[in-house]
Short mmCIF file of C-alpha atoms in Angstrom, two decimals:
data_model
loop_
_atom_site.label_atom_id
_atom_site.label_comp_id
_atom_site.label_asym_id
_atom_site.label_seq_id
_atom_site.Cartn_x
_atom_site.Cartn_y
_atom_site.Cartn_z
CA LYS A 30 15.10 -32.89 -33.51
CA GLU A 31 13.72 -33.63 -30.05
CA GLU A 32 16.45 -31.42 -28.56
CA GLU A 33 15.43 -28.55 -30.86
CA GLU A 34 11.77 -28.95 -29.90
CA GLY A 35 12.78 -28.97 -26.23
CA GLU A 36 14.79 -25.80 -26.69
CA GLU A 37 11.90 -24.11 -28.50
CA GLU A 38 9.46 -25.12 -25.74
CA GLU A 39 11.85 -23.82 -23.06
CA SER A 40 12.30 -20.58 -24.98
CA GLY A 41 8.52 -20.24 -25.27
CA ASP A 42 8.09 -20.71 -21.52
CA GLU A 43 10.72 -18.08 -20.82
CA TRP A 44 8.96 -15.65 -23.19
CA THR A 45 5.62 -16.30 -21.47
CA LEU A 46 7.12 -15.69 -18.02
CA SER A 47 8.84 -12.56 -19.26
CA ARG A 48 5.59 -11.30 -20.77
CA ARG A 49 3.65 -12.01 -17.59
CA GLY A 50 6.30 -10.22 -15.57
CA ALA A 51 6.04 -7.18 -17.83
CA LEU A 52 2.25 -7.16 -17.51
CA VAL A 53 2.47 -7.38 -13.72
CA GLY A 54 4.92 -4.49 -13.71
CA LYS A 55 2.64 -2.39 -15.93
CA ALA A 56 -0.38 -3.24 -13.76
CA ALA A 57 1.53 -2.18 -10.63
CA LEU A 58 2.44 1.13 -12.29
CA VAL A 59 -1.21 1.71 -13.24
CA LEU A 60 -2.25 1.06 -9.64
CA CYS A 61 0.30 3.62 -8.39
CA GLU A 62 -0.86 6.18 -10.97
CA ALA A 63 -4.43 5.86 -9.69
CA THR A 64 -3.61 5.80 -5.97
CA ALA A 65 -0.14 6.43 -4.51
CA PHE A 66 0.93 9.18 -6.93
CA PRO A 67 -2.11 11.47 -6.40
CA TRP A 68 -2.16 10.66 -2.67
CA LEU A 69 1.47 11.68 -2.20
CA SER A 70 1.09 14.73 -4.44
CA GLU A 71 -1.83 15.86 -2.31
CA TYR A 72 0.10 15.31 0.91
CA TYR A 73 3.27 17.14 -0.13
CA THR A 74 1.64 20.13 -1.87
CA ARG A 75 -1.17 21.12 0.52
CA PRO A 76 -0.66 23.51 3.47
CA LYS A 77 0.62 21.90 6.66
CA GLY A 78 -1.56 23.75 9.15
CA ASP A 79 0.23 23.95 12.51
CA SER A 80 3.50 25.02 10.91
CA TYR A 81 1.98 28.52 11.07
CA TYR A 82 1.17 28.45 14.78
CA ASP A 83 3.30 29.65 17.63
CA ALA A 84 4.08 27.45 20.63
CA GLY A 85 0.65 28.06 22.13
CA GLY A 86 -1.25 27.16 18.97
CA VAL A 87 -2.22 30.79 18.41
CA LEU A 88 -2.37 32.47 15.02
CA GLY A 89 -0.81 35.77 14.12
CA ASP A 90 -3.71 37.97 15.21
CA GLY A 91 -4.19 36.26 18.57
CA PHE A 92 -7.07 33.84 17.96
CA LYS A 93 -6.89 30.09 18.15
CA ALA A 94 -7.64 27.47 15.48
CA THR A 95 -8.50 23.82 15.96
CA ALA A 96 -7.38 22.54 12.55
CA GLY A 97 -5.11 19.51 12.63
CA ALA A 98 -1.57 19.72 11.29
CA ASP A 99 0.12 17.53 8.69
CA ASP A 100 3.62 17.92 10.13
CA ALA A 101 3.33 14.79 12.28
CA VAL A 102 1.51 12.67 9.67
CA VAL A 103 3.59 9.82 8.23
CA PRO A 104 2.84 8.81 4.60
CA PHE A 105 0.71 5.65 4.32
CA SER A 106 -0.11 5.62 8.02
CA ARG A 107 -3.70 5.53 9.22
CA ALA A 108 -3.57 9.28 9.88
CA PHE A 109 -2.30 9.78 6.33
CA PHE A 110 -5.27 7.98 4.76
CA GLU A 111 -7.70 9.76 7.07
CA SER A 112 -6.19 13.09 6.03
CA LEU A 113 -7.08 12.38 2.39
CA LEU A 114 -10.78 12.38 3.26
CA PRO A 115 -12.77 15.64 3.37
CA ALA A 116 -11.59 17.52 6.45
CA GLU A 117 -13.93 18.38 9.32
CA TYR A 118 -13.37 21.74 10.99
CA ALA A 119 -14.82 23.49 14.01
CA GLU A 120 -17.69 25.77 13.07
CA TYR A 121 -15.82 28.70 14.61
CA ASP A 122 -12.84 28.16 12.29
CA VAL A 123 -15.06 27.97 9.19
CA LEU A 124 -16.93 31.17 10.13
CA ARG A 125 -13.67 32.96 10.94
CA ALA A 126 -12.14 31.91 7.61
CA LYS A 127 -15.16 33.16 5.67
CA GLU A 128 -14.99 36.42 7.58
CA CYS A 129 -11.30 36.75 6.69
CA LEU A 130 -12.15 36.27 3.03
CA LYS A 131 -14.91 38.85 3.18
CA THR A 132 -12.62 41.30 5.00
CA GLY A 133 -9.84 40.71 2.50
CA GLU A 134 -12.13 41.41 -0.44
CA SER A 135 -13.40 44.60 1.21
CA LEU A 136 -9.83 45.80 1.81
CA MET A 137 -9.00 45.09 -1.82
CA GLU A 138 -11.90 47.26 -2.92
CA GLU A 139 -10.34 50.03 -0.80
CA GLU A 140 -6.96 49.26 -2.42
CA LYS A 141 -5.42 48.39 0.94
CA TRP A 142 -3.41 45.57 -0.58
CA ASP A 143 -1.04 44.82 2.32
CA GLN A 144 -3.88 44.66 4.86
CA ALA A 145 -5.90 42.45 2.52
CA ILE A 146 -2.98 40.02 2.27
CA VAL A 147 -2.75 39.75 6.06
CA SER A 148 -6.45 38.92 6.30
CA LEU A 149 -6.44 36.44 3.41
CA ARG A 150 -3.42 34.57 4.75
CA GLN A 151 -5.38 33.62 7.88
CA ILE A 152 -7.58 31.30 5.80
CA GLU A 153 -4.75 28.88 5.11
CA LYS A 154 -3.94 28.76 8.81
CA LEU A 155 -7.54 28.15 9.84
CA LEU A 156 -8.58 25.67 7.14
CA PRO A 157 -5.36 24.19 5.73
CA ARG A 158 -7.07 21.41 3.74
CA GLU A 159 -10.07 23.35 2.42
CA TYR A 160 -9.04 23.67 -1.22
CA LYS A 161 -11.82 25.85 -2.63
CA LEU A 162 -11.48 28.59 -0.03
CA ASN A 163 -7.68 28.47 -0.08
CA GLN A 164 -7.67 28.57 -3.86
CA LYS A 165 -9.74 31.73 -3.90
CA ALA A 166 -7.66 33.33 -1.13
CA LYS A 167 -4.33 32.51 -2.79
CA LEU A 168 -5.42 33.90 -6.15
CA LEU A 169 -6.59 37.08 -4.42
CA ILE A 170 -3.26 37.32 -2.61
CA ALA A 171 -1.45 37.00 -5.92
CA GLU A 172 -3.69 39.74 -7.32
CA CYS A 173 -2.78 41.97 -4.37
CA TYR A 174 0.93 41.48 -4.98
CA GLU A 175 0.38 42.16 -8.66
CA MET A 176 -1.27 45.48 -7.79
CA MET A 177 1.73 46.24 -5.55
CA GLY A 178 4.12 45.82 -8.46
CA ALA A 179 4.71 42.07 -8.77
CA PRO A 180 6.49 40.34 -10.31
CA ARG A 181 8.97 43.23 -10.43
CA TYR A 182 8.52 43.63 -6.69
CA PHE A 183 7.48 40.91 -4.21
CA LYS A 184 8.34 38.33 -6.87
CA GLU A 185 8.89 35.45 -4.44
CA GLU A 186 5.67 36.10 -2.53
CA TYR A 187 3.69 36.53 -5.75
CA LEU A 188 4.97 33.29 -7.26
CA GLU A 189 4.39 31.41 -4.00
CA ALA A 190 0.77 32.55 -3.81
CA LYS A 191 0.09 31.74 -7.44
CA GLY A 192 2.15 28.56 -7.60
CA SER A 193 1.19 26.87 -4.34
CA VAL A 194 -2.46 26.50 -5.24
CA TRP A 195 -1.46 25.28 -8.72
CA TRP A 196 0.74 22.54 -7.26
CA TRP A 197 -1.94 21.59 -4.75
CA GLY A 198 -4.29 21.14 -7.69
CA ARG A 199 -1.99 18.41 -9.07
CA GLY A 200 -3.00 16.15 -6.17
CA LEU A 201 -6.21 14.16 -5.70
CA ARG A 202 -8.37 16.39 -7.89
CA TRP A 203 -6.08 16.48 -10.94
CA PRO A 204 -7.75 14.53 -13.80
CA GLY A 205 -4.41 13.73 -15.44
CA TRP A 206 -3.62 11.00 -12.90
CA TYR A 207 -6.83 9.12 -13.61
CA ILE A 208 -6.74 9.57 -17.38
CA ILE A 209 -3.20 8.16 -17.48
CA ALA A 210 -4.19 5.31 -15.14
CA TYR A 211 -7.26 4.46 -17.22
CA LEU A 212 -5.30 4.39 -20.46
CA GLY A 213 -2.64 2.25 -18.80
CA ALA A 214 -5.22 -0.17 -17.39
CA ARG A 215 -6.87 -0.41 -20.79
CA HIS A 216 -3.53 -1.23 -22.41
CA VAL A 217 -2.74 -3.93 -19.82
CA TYR A 218 -6.21 -5.48 -20.23
CA PHE A 219 -6.07 -5.78 -23.99
CA GLU A 220 -2.43 -6.86 -24.00
CA SER A 221 -3.27 -9.68 -21.59
CA ARG A 222 -5.91 -10.84 -24.10
CA ASN A 223 -3.47 -10.58 -27.03
CA ASP A 224 -5.71 -7.90 -28.53
CA THR A 225 -3.44 -5.36 -30.18
CA VAL A 226 -6.34 -3.27 -31.55
CA GLY A 227 -8.38 -2.77 -28.38
CA GLU A 228 -11.43 -1.25 -30.04
CA ALA A 229 -13.74 0.77 -27.82
CA SER A 230 -17.16 -0.73 -27.06
CA ILE A 231 -20.50 0.78 -26.11
CA ALA A 232 -20.09 -0.58 -22.58
CA GLU A 233 -16.73 1.18 -22.27
CA GLY A 234 -18.27 4.42 -23.52
CA ILE A 235 -21.01 4.20 -20.88
CA LEU A 236 -18.42 3.47 -18.18
CA ILE A 237 -16.32 6.50 -19.18
CA SER A 238 -19.42 8.72 -19.19
CA VAL A 239 -20.50 7.59 -15.72
CA LEU A 240 -16.98 8.02 -14.31
CA GLY A 241 -16.60 11.41 -15.98
CA VAL A 242 -19.89 12.78 -14.64
CA SER A 243 -19.15 11.45 -11.12
CA TYR A 244 -15.71 13.04 -11.22
CA LEU A 245 -17.12 16.43 -12.29
CA ILE A 246 -19.68 16.30 -9.46
CA LEU A 247 -16.87 15.69 -6.94
CA LEU A 248 -14.77 18.50 -8.42
CA ASN A 249 -17.70 20.88 -8.22
CA GLN A 250 -18.06 20.08 -4.52
CA PHE A 251 -14.39 20.03 -3.51
CA GLY A 252 -12.82 22.47 -5.98
CA LEU A 253 -11.66 22.56 -9.60
CA PRO A 254 -7.86 22.50 -9.89
CA ASP A 255 -6.30 25.84 -10.81
CA VAL A 256 -4.96 25.89 -14.37
#
């Protein structure tokens, strides 16, 4: 009888350790869903900047840009984390990019689609991490290609313009990462307390409301992801 009790106690300890290990694994996955996954998605889907420059750092129409490139940034380095923060650009680059957008829109009104594309493409080179401006420019470029016969013609260029901004939107600003992470964290919390129901409380409702409003404010400032 004592041997059976000892075996049961040992089995119970093993189950507890196994359960704790599973919870730690789930918690680690939740942490990645809220941090590493959106960080890496942002890094790999946004424009790279200097990949568009020639050897002298000059853009296609002969003017220079001071935007930093992502080509030399190593994931999870200091430069990587700094690159996830709102980018700071030279005032000249910002003004030039806005002028390119204005010029592109004017050329579109004149139905000069190819010239409009050339002007709009400069924005990505000048401000490679400015999502809102790039989003607008890319969608206008896609519209230009559509007016030129896409997707029957210029299919690759059309899909690149339309798809690149969509993929970029799956990075830091995509709400799916944080919804999944929140639901996962909630599951881990209640499972650790042996609460299989996990009923929502008023405090949780207030927390979700505050986080939701704060998130919408940030999206309004830095750009809603393209759907």
